Amino acid sequence: MLNSSRTLVVGLSVGVCAILGSYLFRKWRSSEESNVKDIALKPINLKKPEKKRRSTTAPAVDYSKLAPAISDRNPQLGVLLKFINEKSAFKAEQERMRASGCLSNVTKVLWSTRSNPEITNTCYKIMTNISTNPDMLQEFVKPIVPLVYDVLTQDQENTEILPNVLNLLVNITSHNDIIICEYNLRAIPQILSLYTPQINYQYDIVLSSLKILINMTCSDMEFDLTLVYMTMIHLLHGCKNNAILLRVLTLLRNILKSKTLKHDYNFDDELMRGIGTVLSSNEDKDCLEIANQIYRLISDH
């Protein structure tokens, strides 16, 4: 009897360890995959849908019951907004949130709770998710453009809010129908210049700023070239991160090819020295290809 009990305990222990080990392995693989950065300039979705693991379908959320609770008077608003943020990554859920009034209430909360960083950040994350959907831009994203402008011009040093606002702007400027004018984006070169010396600590801010400027060049939008040139020269000489370098090179190439932006030839010597640094010390295929294109474009002038 004693031996049977020991056998049972050992068997259960082995089974539990196997299950736990399998679960931890899946979690590790998931975290490894989520850390892979895609260099393509695509809209940002802040919450990627998980792979379907079970055949059972979760019951549909009744957003009409949640909509009234999306209010600055709700003491549990932060918890509710985190739930909405997770669901807003799915296009089908976005449509249901829209019909129920949830998204309208999120924009109202964003206007009324600007002094609460946690609530504000979650609202911007929701806006970033829905901004991947062109059908949502005019109705829900465009009304908060004045708030975005305020952050860019008056809150540049707020490293809690700024990254989420820039993520939103990457999406907004990636669409063919841009709902924001270049005047509202005039602070982007300043932000890029401000945070480039802090790139080791504010990598996301620098990367997003570069993406926005690239998107602006694709839409023939103007911006302060002098600040951008000075920042690009600094990054060409000193940055070893290929994700950043690829954006710097793409931005420079777009400027040189632009019919709207007027290239300042006074920066050619410094830019060529920076391109020379990339060509002599970098091994990334994409970076080298664009660097060679830039070299030819500047040499032809």
PDB file of C-alpha atoms in Angstrom:
ATOM      1  CA  MET A   1       0.000   0.000   0.000  1.00  0.00           C
ATOM      2  CA  LEU A   2       2.810   2.385   0.885  1.00  0.00           C
ATOM      3  CA  ASN A   3       4.652   1.575  -2.348  1.00  0.00           C
ATOM      4  CA  SER A   4       1.475   2.221  -4.363  1.00  0.00           C
ATOM      5  CA  SER A   5       1.045   5.643  -2.725  1.00  0.00           C
ATOM      6  CA  ARG A   6       4.655   6.567  -3.463  1.00  0.00           C
ATOM      7  CA  THR A   7       4.245   5.450  -7.072  1.00  0.00           C
ATOM      8  CA  LEU A   8       1.106   7.586  -7.396  1.00  0.00           C
ATOM      9  CA  VAL A   9       2.839  10.667  -5.928  1.00  0.00           C
ATOM     10  CA  VAL A  10       5.870  10.236  -8.199  1.00  0.00           C
ATOM     11  CA  GLY A  11       3.631   9.801 -11.224  1.00  0.00           C
ATOM     12  CA  LEU A  12       1.662  12.929 -10.414  1.00  0.00           C
ATOM     13  CA  SER A  13       4.869  14.922  -9.841  1.00  0.00           C
ATOM     14  CA  VAL A  14       6.281  13.862 -13.192  1.00  0.00           C
ATOM     15  CA  GLY A  15       3.014  14.751 -14.931  1.00  0.00           C
ATOM     16  CA  VAL A  16       2.845  18.193 -13.332  1.00  0.00           C
ATOM     17  CA  CYS A  17       6.483  18.924 -14.212  1.00  0.00           C
ATOM     18  CA  ALA A  18       5.885  17.888 -17.818  1.00  0.00           C
ATOM     19  CA  ILE A  19       2.840  20.150 -18.127  1.00  0.00           C
ATOM     20  CA  LEU A  20       4.613  23.060 -16.444  1.00  0.00           C
ATOM     21  CA  GLY A  21       7.694  22.583 -18.600  1.00  0.00           C
ATOM     22  CA  SER A  22       5.617  22.576 -21.772  1.00  0.00           C
ATOM     23  CA  TYR A  23       3.783  25.745 -20.680  1.00  0.00           C
ATOM     24  CA  LEU A  24       7.026  27.585 -19.842  1.00  0.00           C
ATOM     25  CA  PHE A  25       8.557  26.519 -23.162  1.00  0.00           C
ATOM     26  CA  ARG A  26       5.567  27.935 -25.056  1.00  0.00           C
ATOM     27  CA  LYS A  27       5.773  31.178 -23.062  1.00  0.00           C
ATOM     28  CA  TRP A  28       9.498  31.441 -23.790  1.00  0.00           C
ATOM     29  CA  ARG A  29       8.988  30.846 -27.526  1.00  0.00           C
ATOM     30  CA  SER A  30       6.182  33.424 -27.543  1.00  0.00           C
ATOM     31  CA  SER A  31       8.342  36.056 -25.845  1.00  0.00           C
ATOM     32  CA  GLU A  32      11.229  35.346 -28.215  1.00  0.00           C
ATOM     33  CA  GLU A  33       8.975  35.803 -31.252  1.00  0.00           C
ATOM     34  CA  SER A  34       7.489  39.028 -29.903  1.00  0.00           C
ATOM     35  CA  ASN A  35      10.942  40.575 -29.585  1.00  0.00           C
ATOM     36  CA  VAL A  36      11.653  40.295 -33.314  1.00  0.00           C
ATOM     37  CA  LYS A  37      11.460  43.767 -34.872  1.00  0.00           C
ATOM     38  CA  ASP A  38       9.992  44.193 -38.348  1.00  0.00           C
ATOM     39  CA  ILE A  39      11.839  46.879 -40.303  1.00  0.00           C
ATOM     40  CA  ALA A  40       8.947  47.429 -42.730  1.00  0.00           C
ATOM     41  CA  LEU A  41       7.158  50.756 -42.411  1.00  0.00           C
ATOM     42  CA  LYS A  42       3.732  49.396 -41.628  1.00  0.00           C
ATOM     43  CA  PRO A  43       1.016  50.666 -39.295  1.00  0.00           C
ATOM     44  CA  ILE A  44       1.640  49.783 -35.680  1.00  0.00           C
ATOM     45  CA  ASN A  45      -0.798  47.504 -33.904  1.00  0.00           C
ATOM     46  CA  LEU A  46       0.104  47.548 -30.226  1.00  0.00           C
ATOM     47  CA  LYS A  47      -1.540  44.268 -29.354  1.00  0.00           C
ATOM     48  CA  LYS A  48      -0.944  41.351 -31.680  1.00  0.00           C
ATOM     49  CA  PRO A  49      -3.675  38.664 -31.662  1.00  0.00           C
ATOM     50  CA  GLU A  50      -2.436  35.439 -30.135  1.00  0.00           C
ATOM     51  CA  LYS A  51      -2.492  32.264 -32.151  1.00  0.00           C
ATOM     52  CA  LYS A  52      -5.662  30.283 -31.704  1.00  0.00           C
ATOM     53  CA  ARG A  53      -4.997  27.404 -29.335  1.00  0.00           C
ATOM     54  CA  ARG A  54      -8.443  26.048 -28.613  1.00  0.00           C
ATOM     55  CA  SER A  55     -11.423  25.333 -30.794  1.00  0.00           C
ATOM     56  CA  THR A  56     -13.872  26.800 -28.302  1.00  0.00           C
ATOM     57  CA  THR A  57     -15.182  30.275 -29.165  1.00  0.00           C
ATOM     58  CA  ALA A  58     -15.215  32.923 -26.439  1.00  0.00           C
ATOM     59  CA  PRO A  59     -18.593  34.551 -25.851  1.00  0.00           C
ATOM     60  CA  ALA A  60     -19.034  37.883 -27.623  1.00  0.00           C
ATOM     61  CA  VAL A  61     -18.528  40.982 -25.487  1.00  0.00           C
ATOM     62  CA  ASP A  62     -21.621  43.131 -25.049  1.00  0.00           C
ATOM     63  CA  TYR A  63     -19.977  46.518 -25.549  1.00  0.00           C
ATOM     64  CA  SER A  64     -23.275  48.347 -25.151  1.00  0.00           C
ATOM     65  CA  LYS A  65     -23.107  47.500 -21.435  1.00  0.00           C
ATOM     66  CA  LEU A  66     -19.490  48.663 -21.165  1.00  0.00           C
ATOM     67  CA  ALA A  67     -19.876  51.964 -23.019  1.00  0.00           C
ATOM     68  CA  PRO A  68     -21.550  53.893 -20.144  1.00  0.00           C
ATOM     69  CA  ALA A  69     -18.734  52.802 -17.809  1.00  0.00           C
ATOM     70  CA  ILE A  70     -16.085  54.448 -20.016  1.00  0.00           C
ATOM     71  CA  SER A  71     -16.242  57.659 -18.042  1.00  0.00           C
ATOM     72  CA  ASP A  72     -13.842  59.654 -15.882  1.00  0.00           C
ATOM     73  CA  ARG A  73     -16.286  59.126 -13.008  1.00  0.00           C
ATOM     74  CA  ASN A  74     -15.662  55.382 -13.010  1.00  0.00           C
ATOM     75  CA  PRO A  75     -13.048  54.471 -10.335  1.00  0.00           C
ATOM     76  CA  GLN A  76     -12.260  51.272 -12.276  1.00  0.00           C
ATOM     77  CA  LEU A  77     -11.780  53.097 -15.584  1.00  0.00           C
ATOM     78  CA  GLY A  78      -8.115  52.082 -15.884  1.00  0.00           C
ATOM     79  CA  VAL A  79      -8.953  48.378 -15.721  1.00  0.00           C
ATOM     80  CA  LEU A  80     -11.764  48.736 -18.243  1.00  0.00           C
ATOM     81  CA  LEU A  81      -9.604  50.679 -20.702  1.00  0.00           C
ATOM     82  CA  LYS A  82      -6.899  48.009 -20.582  1.00  0.00           C
ATOM     83  CA  PHE A  83      -9.551  45.452 -21.581  1.00  0.00           C
ATOM     84  CA  ILE A  84     -10.766  47.714 -24.406  1.00  0.00           C
ATOM     85  CA  ASN A  85      -7.165  48.195 -25.553  1.00  0.00           C
ATOM     86  CA  GLU A  86      -6.637  44.438 -25.864  1.00  0.00           C
ATOM     87  CA  LYS A  87      -9.862  43.982 -27.819  1.00  0.00           C
ATOM     88  CA  SER A  88      -9.265  46.986 -30.069  1.00  0.00           C
ATOM     89  CA  ALA A  89      -6.479  45.103 -31.871  1.00  0.00           C
ATOM     90  CA  PHE A  90      -9.166  43.136 -33.741  1.00  0.00           C
ATOM     91  CA  LYS A  91     -11.004  44.790 -36.625  1.00  0.00           C
ATOM     92  CA  ALA A  92     -14.261  42.960 -35.928  1.00  0.00           C
ATOM     93  CA  GLU A  93     -14.150  44.141 -32.319  1.00  0.00           C
ATOM     94  CA  GLN A  94     -13.454  47.703 -33.468  1.00  0.00           C
ATOM     95  CA  GLU A  95     -16.673  47.741 -35.474  1.00  0.00           C
ATOM     96  CA  ARG A  96     -18.675  46.508 -32.498  1.00  0.00           C
ATOM     97  CA  MET A  97     -17.036  49.081 -30.215  1.00  0.00           C
ATOM     98  CA  ARG A  98     -17.929  51.770 -32.706  1.00  0.00           C
ATOM     99  CA  ALA A  99     -21.574  50.732 -32.888  1.00  0.00           C
ATOM    100  CA  SER A 100     -21.895  50.563 -29.088  1.00  0.00           C
ATOM    101  CA  GLY A 101     -20.423  54.030 -28.446  1.00  0.00           C
ATOM    102  CA  CYS A 102     -17.306  52.716 -26.691  1.00  0.00           C
ATOM    103  CA  LEU A 103     -14.862  54.449 -29.014  1.00  0.00           C
ATOM    104  CA  SER A 104     -16.688  57.771 -28.807  1.00  0.00           C
ATOM    105  CA  ASN A 105     -16.429  57.573 -25.036  1.00  0.00           C
ATOM    106  CA  VAL A 106     -12.702  56.787 -25.227  1.00  0.00           C
ATOM    107  CA  THR A 107     -12.146  60.057 -27.126  1.00  0.00           C
ATOM    108  CA  LYS A 108     -14.206  61.928 -24.520  1.00  0.00           C
ATOM    109  CA  VAL A 109     -12.110  60.418 -21.725  1.00  0.00           C
ATOM    110  CA  LEU A 110      -8.929  61.425 -23.537  1.00  0.00           C
ATOM    111  CA  TRP A 111     -10.095  65.042 -23.522  1.00  0.00           C
ATOM    112  CA  SER A 112     -11.212  65.015 -19.892  1.00  0.00           C
ATOM    113  CA  THR A 113      -8.361  63.104 -18.164  1.00  0.00           C
ATOM    114  CA  ARG A 114      -5.214  64.720 -19.548  1.00  0.00           C
ATOM    115  CA  SER A 115      -3.792  64.997 -16.031  1.00  0.00           C
ATOM    116  CA  ASN A 116      -3.837  61.203 -15.547  1.00  0.00           C
ATOM    117  CA  PRO A 117      -0.870  59.674 -17.452  1.00  0.00           C
ATOM    118  CA  GLU A 118      -1.992  56.055 -17.017  1.00  0.00           C
ATOM    119  CA  ILE A 119      -5.480  56.698 -18.419  1.00  0.00           C
ATOM    120  CA  THR A 120      -4.147  58.968 -21.169  1.00  0.00           C
ATOM    121  CA  ASN A 121      -1.560  56.412 -22.291  1.00  0.00           C
ATOM    122  CA  THR A 122      -4.104  53.617 -22.525  1.00  0.00           C
ATOM    123  CA  CYS A 123      -6.441  55.838 -24.535  1.00  0.00           C
ATOM    124  CA  TYR A 124      -3.641  56.647 -26.979  1.00  0.00           C
ATOM    125  CA  LYS A 125      -2.866  52.939 -27.315  1.00  0.00           C
ATOM    126  CA  ILE A 126      -6.517  52.286 -28.203  1.00  0.00           C
ATOM    127  CA  MET A 127      -6.386  55.111 -30.759  1.00  0.00           C
ATOM    128  CA  THR A 128      -3.196  53.621 -32.196  1.00  0.00           C
ATOM    129  CA  ASN A 129      -4.888  50.253 -32.634  1.00  0.00           C
ATOM    130  CA  ILE A 130      -7.953  51.642 -34.369  1.00  0.00           C
ATOM    131  CA  SER A 131      -5.843  53.985 -36.523  1.00  0.00           C
ATOM    132  CA  THR A 132      -4.726  50.932 -38.504  1.00  0.00           C
ATOM    133  CA  ASN A 133      -8.305  50.935 -39.836  1.00  0.00           C
ATOM    134  CA  PRO A 134      -8.848  53.751 -42.395  1.00  0.00           C
ATOM    135  CA  ASP A 135     -12.598  53.712 -41.668  1.00  0.00           C
ATOM    136  CA  MET A 136     -11.950  54.912 -38.114  1.00  0.00           C
ATOM    137  CA  LEU A 137      -9.719  57.905 -38.859  1.00  0.00           C
ATOM    138  CA  GLN A 138     -12.207  60.673 -39.592  1.00  0.00           C
ATOM    139  CA  GLU A 139     -14.677  59.754 -36.857  1.00  0.00           C
ATOM    140  CA  PHE A 140     -12.432  58.963 -33.898  1.00  0.00           C
ATOM    141  CA  VAL A 141      -8.786  59.856 -34.571  1.00  0.00           C
ATOM    142  CA  LYS A 142      -9.108  63.233 -36.292  1.00  0.00           C
ATOM    143  CA  PRO A 143     -10.987  64.831 -33.338  1.00  0.00           C
ATOM    144  CA  ILE A 144      -7.996  64.227 -31.033  1.00  0.00           C
ATOM    145  CA  VAL A 145      -5.416  65.833 -33.381  1.00  0.00           C
ATOM    146  CA  PRO A 146      -5.396  69.040 -31.257  1.00  0.00           C
ATOM    147  CA  LEU A 147      -4.415  66.938 -28.232  1.00  0.00           C
ATOM    148  CA  VAL A 148      -1.643  65.306 -30.224  1.00  0.00           C
ATOM    149  CA  TYR A 149      -0.399  68.718 -31.313  1.00  0.00           C
ATOM    150  CA  ASP A 150      -0.338  69.900 -27.688  1.00  0.00           C
ATOM    151  CA  VAL A 151       1.830  66.943 -26.665  1.00  0.00           C
ATOM    152  CA  LEU A 152       4.244  67.529 -29.558  1.00  0.00           C
ATOM    153  CA  THR A 153       4.675  71.229 -28.851  1.00  0.00           C
ATOM    154  CA  GLN A 154       4.171  71.587 -25.096  1.00  0.00           C
ATOM    155  CA  ASP A 155       5.019  68.187 -23.656  1.00  0.00           C
ATOM    156  CA  GLN A 156       8.099  67.114 -25.602  1.00  0.00           C
ATOM    157  CA  GLU A 157       9.963  66.045 -22.486  1.00  0.00           C
ATOM    158  CA  ASN A 158       7.159  63.840 -21.211  1.00  0.00           C
ATOM    159  CA  THR A 159       8.635  60.427 -21.956  1.00  0.00           C
ATOM    160  CA  GLU A 160       5.558  58.684 -20.541  1.00  0.00           C
ATOM    161  CA  ILE A 161       3.088  60.081 -23.069  1.00  0.00           C
ATOM    162  CA  LEU A 162       5.270  61.012 -26.056  1.00  0.00           C
ATOM    163  CA  PRO A 163       6.123  57.454 -27.256  1.00  0.00           C
ATOM    164  CA  ASN A 164       2.438  56.518 -27.521  1.00  0.00           C
ATOM    165  CA  VAL A 165       1.576  59.747 -29.341  1.00  0.00           C
ATOM    166  CA  LEU A 166       4.385  59.094 -31.829  1.00  0.00           C
ATOM    167  CA  ASN A 167       3.173  55.525 -32.386  1.00  0.00           C
ATOM    168  CA  LEU A 168      -0.229  56.941 -33.233  1.00  0.00           C
ATOM    169  CA  LEU A 169       1.324  59.432 -35.654  1.00  0.00           C
ATOM    170  CA  VAL A 170       3.264  56.684 -37.441  1.00  0.00           C
ATOM    171  CA  ASN A 171      -0.085  55.082 -38.252  1.00  0.00           C
ATOM    172  CA  ILE A 172      -1.847  58.324 -39.146  1.00  0.00           C
ATOM    173  CA  THR A 173       0.878  59.385 -41.580  1.00  0.00           C
ATOM    174  CA  SER A 174       1.071  55.939 -43.202  1.00  0.00           C
ATOM    175  CA  HIS A 175      -2.384  56.265 -44.792  1.00  0.00           C
ATOM    176  CA  ASN A 176      -2.980  57.756 -48.220  1.00  0.00           C
ATOM    177  CA  ASP A 177      -5.670  59.998 -46.758  1.00  0.00           C
ATOM    178  CA  ILE A 178      -3.721  61.833 -44.048  1.00  0.00           C
ATOM    179  CA  ILE A 179      -5.979  63.504 -41.504  1.00  0.00           C
ATOM    180  CA  ILE A 180      -3.288  65.731 -40.036  1.00  0.00           C
ATOM    181  CA  CYS A 181      -1.602  68.702 -41.712  1.00  0.00           C
ATOM    182  CA  GLU A 182       2.145  69.325 -41.806  1.00  0.00           C
ATOM    183  CA  TYR A 183       1.741  72.307 -39.458  1.00  0.00           C
ATOM    184  CA  ASN A 184       0.658  69.944 -36.688  1.00  0.00           C
ATOM    185  CA  LEU A 185       3.760  67.846 -37.314  1.00  0.00           C
ATOM    186  CA  ARG A 186       6.276  70.700 -37.405  1.00  0.00           C
ATOM    187  CA  ALA A 187       7.700  69.675 -34.018  1.00  0.00           C
ATOM    188  CA  ILE A 188       8.829  66.220 -35.187  1.00  0.00           C
ATOM    189  CA  PRO A 189      12.313  67.396 -36.324  1.00  0.00           C
ATOM    190  CA  GLN A 190      12.759  69.091 -32.943  1.00  0.00           C
ATOM    191  CA  ILE A 191      11.780  65.906 -31.104  1.00  0.00           C
ATOM    192  CA  LEU A 192      14.157  63.834 -33.242  1.00  0.00           C
ATOM    193  CA  SER A 193      16.966  66.298 -32.559  1.00  0.00           C
ATOM    194  CA  LEU A 194      16.157  66.424 -28.843  1.00  0.00           C
ATOM    195  CA  TYR A 195      16.218  62.669 -28.280  1.00  0.00           C
ATOM    196  CA  THR A 196      18.962  61.544 -30.674  1.00  0.00           C
ATOM    197  CA  PRO A 197      21.711  62.191 -28.064  1.00  0.00           C
ATOM    198  CA  GLN A 198      19.667  60.004 -25.683  1.00  0.00           C
ATOM    199  CA  ILE A 199      19.107  57.243 -28.239  1.00  0.00           C
ATOM    200  CA  ASN A 200      20.312  54.485 -25.890  1.00  0.00           C
ATOM    201  CA  TYR A 201      17.519  55.398 -23.486  1.00  0.00           C
ATOM    202  CA  GLN A 202      14.875  56.726 -25.882  1.00  0.00           C
ATOM    203  CA  TYR A 203      15.281  54.395 -28.853  1.00  0.00           C
ATOM    204  CA  ASP A 204      11.534  54.155 -29.540  1.00  0.00           C
ATOM    205  CA  ILE A 205      11.117  57.934 -29.698  1.00  0.00           C
ATOM    206  CA  VAL A 206      13.954  58.290 -32.223  1.00  0.00           C
ATOM    207  CA  LEU A 207      12.735  55.384 -34.353  1.00  0.00           C
ATOM    208  CA  SER A 208       9.120  56.591 -34.435  1.00  0.00           C
ATOM    209  CA  SER A 209      10.193  60.152 -35.268  1.00  0.00           C
ATOM    210  CA  LEU A 210      12.192  58.874 -38.238  1.00  0.00           C
ATOM    211  CA  LYS A 211       9.247  56.774 -39.426  1.00  0.00           C
ATOM    212  CA  ILE A 212       6.931  59.786 -39.274  1.00  0.00           C
ATOM    213  CA  LEU A 213       9.358  61.922 -41.281  1.00  0.00           C
ATOM    214  CA  ILE A 214       9.697  59.158 -43.885  1.00  0.00           C
ATOM    215  CA  ASN A 215       5.917  58.952 -44.183  1.00  0.00           C
ATOM    216  CA  MET A 216       5.789  62.752 -44.528  1.00  0.00           C
ATOM    217  CA  THR A 217       8.244  62.648 -47.444  1.00  0.00           C
ATOM    218  CA  CYS A 218       6.058  60.029 -49.135  1.00  0.00           C
ATOM    219  CA  SER A 219       3.106  62.443 -48.852  1.00  0.00           C
ATOM    220  CA  ASP A 220       5.044  65.501 -50.054  1.00  0.00           C
ATOM    221  CA  MET A 221       4.788  67.204 -46.664  1.00  0.00           C
ATOM    222  CA  GLU A 222       7.396  69.825 -45.745  1.00  0.00           C
ATOM    223  CA  PHE A 223       9.432  70.107 -42.537  1.00  0.00           C
ATOM    224  CA  ASP A 224      12.551  71.808 -41.160  1.00  0.00           C
ATOM    225  CA  LEU A 225      15.372  70.239 -43.167  1.00  0.00           C
ATOM    226  CA  THR A 226      18.257  71.907 -41.320  1.00  0.00           C
ATOM    227  CA  LEU A 227      17.546  70.173 -38.011  1.00  0.00           C
ATOM    228  CA  VAL A 228      16.939  66.886 -39.783  1.00  0.00           C
ATOM    229  CA  TYR A 229      20.228  67.078 -41.726  1.00  0.00           C
ATOM    230  CA  MET A 230      22.205  67.775 -38.565  1.00  0.00           C
ATOM    231  CA  THR A 231      20.556  64.841 -36.785  1.00  0.00           C
ATOM    232  CA  MET A 232      21.066  62.480 -39.716  1.00  0.00           C
ATOM    233  CA  ILE A 233      24.765  63.385 -39.927  1.00  0.00           C
ATOM    234  CA  HIS A 234      25.143  62.599 -36.216  1.00  0.00           C
ATOM    235  CA  LEU A 235      23.394  59.225 -36.626  1.00  0.00           C
ATOM    236  CA  LEU A 236      25.305  58.268 -39.790  1.00  0.00           C
ATOM    237  CA  HIS A 237      28.598  58.698 -37.940  1.00  0.00           C
ATOM    238  CA  GLY A 238      27.696  57.380 -34.510  1.00  0.00           C
ATOM    239  CA  CYS A 239      24.751  54.966 -34.658  1.00  0.00           C
ATOM    240  CA  LYS A 240      25.433  51.245 -34.986  1.00  0.00           C
ATOM    241  CA  ASN A 241      21.786  50.165 -34.831  1.00  0.00           C
ATOM    242  CA  ASN A 242      20.711  49.001 -38.294  1.00  0.00           C
ATOM    243  CA  ALA A 243      17.002  49.605 -37.672  1.00  0.00           C
ATOM    244  CA  ILE A 244      17.769  53.279 -37.000  1.00  0.00           C
ATOM    245  CA  LEU A 245      20.343  53.541 -39.797  1.00  0.00           C
ATOM    246  CA  LEU A 246      17.941  52.052 -42.328  1.00  0.00           C
ATOM    247  CA  ARG A 247      15.379  54.767 -41.499  1.00  0.00           C
ATOM    248  CA  VAL A 248      18.015  57.516 -41.621  1.00  0.00           C
ATOM    249  CA  LEU A 249      19.173  56.352 -45.041  1.00  0.00           C
ATOM    250  CA  THR A 250      15.617  55.944 -46.324  1.00  0.00           C
ATOM    251  CA  LEU A 251      14.730  59.436 -45.121  1.00  0.00           C
ATOM    252  CA  LEU A 252      17.816  60.981 -46.759  1.00  0.00           C
ATOM    253  CA  ARG A 253      17.153  59.209 -50.045  1.00  0.00           C
ATOM    254  CA  ASN A 254      13.524  60.377 -50.008  1.00  0.00           C
ATOM    255  CA  ILE A 255      14.615  63.981 -49.379  1.00  0.00           C
ATOM    256  CA  LEU A 256      17.086  63.850 -52.263  1.00  0.00           C
ATOM    257  CA  LYS A 257      14.397  62.505 -54.596  1.00  0.00           C
ATOM    258  CA  SER A 258      11.626  64.786 -53.355  1.00  0.00           C
ATOM    259  CA  LYS A 259      10.059  67.360 -55.648  1.00  0.00           C
ATOM    260  CA  THR A 260       8.640  69.252 -52.661  1.00  0.00           C
ATOM    261  CA  LEU A 261      11.615  69.385 -50.297  1.00  0.00           C
ATOM    262  CA  LYS A 262      14.594  71.438 -51.463  1.00  0.00           C
ATOM    263  CA  HIS A 263      17.850  69.708 -50.664  1.00  0.00           C
ATOM    264  CA  ASP A 264      20.490  71.981 -49.105  1.00  0.00           C
ATOM    265  CA  TYR A 265      23.755  71.238 -50.916  1.00  0.00           C
ATOM    266  CA  ASN A 266      25.735  72.904 -48.123  1.00  0.00           C
ATOM    267  CA  PHE A 267      25.374  69.658 -46.161  1.00  0.00           C
ATOM    268  CA  ASP A 268      26.673  67.431 -48.978  1.00  0.00           C
ATOM    269  CA  ASP A 269      30.248  67.111 -47.685  1.00  0.00           C
ATOM    270  CA  GLU A 270      29.161  66.050 -44.189  1.00  0.00           C
ATOM    271  CA  LEU A 271      26.492  63.749 -45.565  1.00  0.00           C
ATOM    272  CA  MET A 272      28.979  62.110 -47.931  1.00  0.00           C
ATOM    273  CA  ARG A 273      31.392  61.531 -45.048  1.00  0.00           C
ATOM    274  CA  GLY A 274      28.545  59.899 -43.118  1.00  0.00           C
ATOM    275  CA  ILE A 275      27.639  57.727 -46.106  1.00  0.00           C
ATOM    276  CA  GLY A 276      31.308  56.777 -46.399  1.00  0.00           C
ATOM    277  CA  THR A 277      31.264  55.642 -42.767  1.00  0.00           C
ATOM    278  CA  VAL A 278      28.257  53.425 -43.443  1.00  0.00           C
ATOM    279  CA  LEU A 279      29.742  51.940 -46.630  1.00  0.00           C
ATOM    280  CA  SER A 280      33.068  51.162 -44.945  1.00  0.00           C
ATOM    281  CA  SER A 281      31.801  49.780 -41.636  1.00  0.00           C
ATOM    282  CA  ASN A 282      28.305  48.364 -42.153  1.00  0.00           C
ATOM    283  CA  GLU A 283      27.440  44.897 -43.445  1.00  0.00           C
ATOM    284  CA  ASP A 284      23.646  45.153 -43.593  1.00  0.00           C
ATOM    285  CA  LYS A 285      22.499  44.525 -47.177  1.00  0.00           C
ATOM    286  CA  ASP A 286      19.559  46.958 -47.090  1.00  0.00           C
ATOM    287  CA  CYS A 287      21.610  49.747 -45.512  1.00  0.00           C
ATOM    288  CA  LEU A 288      24.416  49.319 -48.030  1.00  0.00           C
ATOM    289  CA  GLU A 289      22.037  49.319 -50.993  1.00  0.00           C
ATOM    290  CA  ILE A 290      20.398  52.612 -49.976  1.00  0.00           C
ATOM    291  CA  ALA A 291      23.760  54.149 -49.001  1.00  0.00           C
ATOM    292  CA  ASN A 292      25.046  53.424 -52.515  1.00  0.00           C
ATOM    293  CA  GLN A 293      21.932  55.025 -54.022  1.00  0.00           C
ATOM    294  CA  ILE A 294      22.501  58.153 -51.907  1.00  0.00           C
ATOM    295  CA  TYR A 295      26.166  58.277 -52.883  1.00  0.00           C
ATOM    296  CA  ARG A 296      25.185  58.289 -56.566  1.00  0.00           C
ATOM    297  CA  LEU A 297      22.424  60.871 -56.052  1.00  0.00           C
ATOM    298  CA  ILE A 298      24.740  63.340 -54.287  1.00  0.00           C
ATOM    299  CA  SER A 299      27.615  62.685 -56.707  1.00  0.00           C
ATOM    300  CA  ASP A 300      25.392  63.475 -59.698  1.00  0.00           C
ATOM    301  CA  HIS A 301      24.641  67.000 -58.432  1.00  0.00           C
TER     302      HIS A 301
END
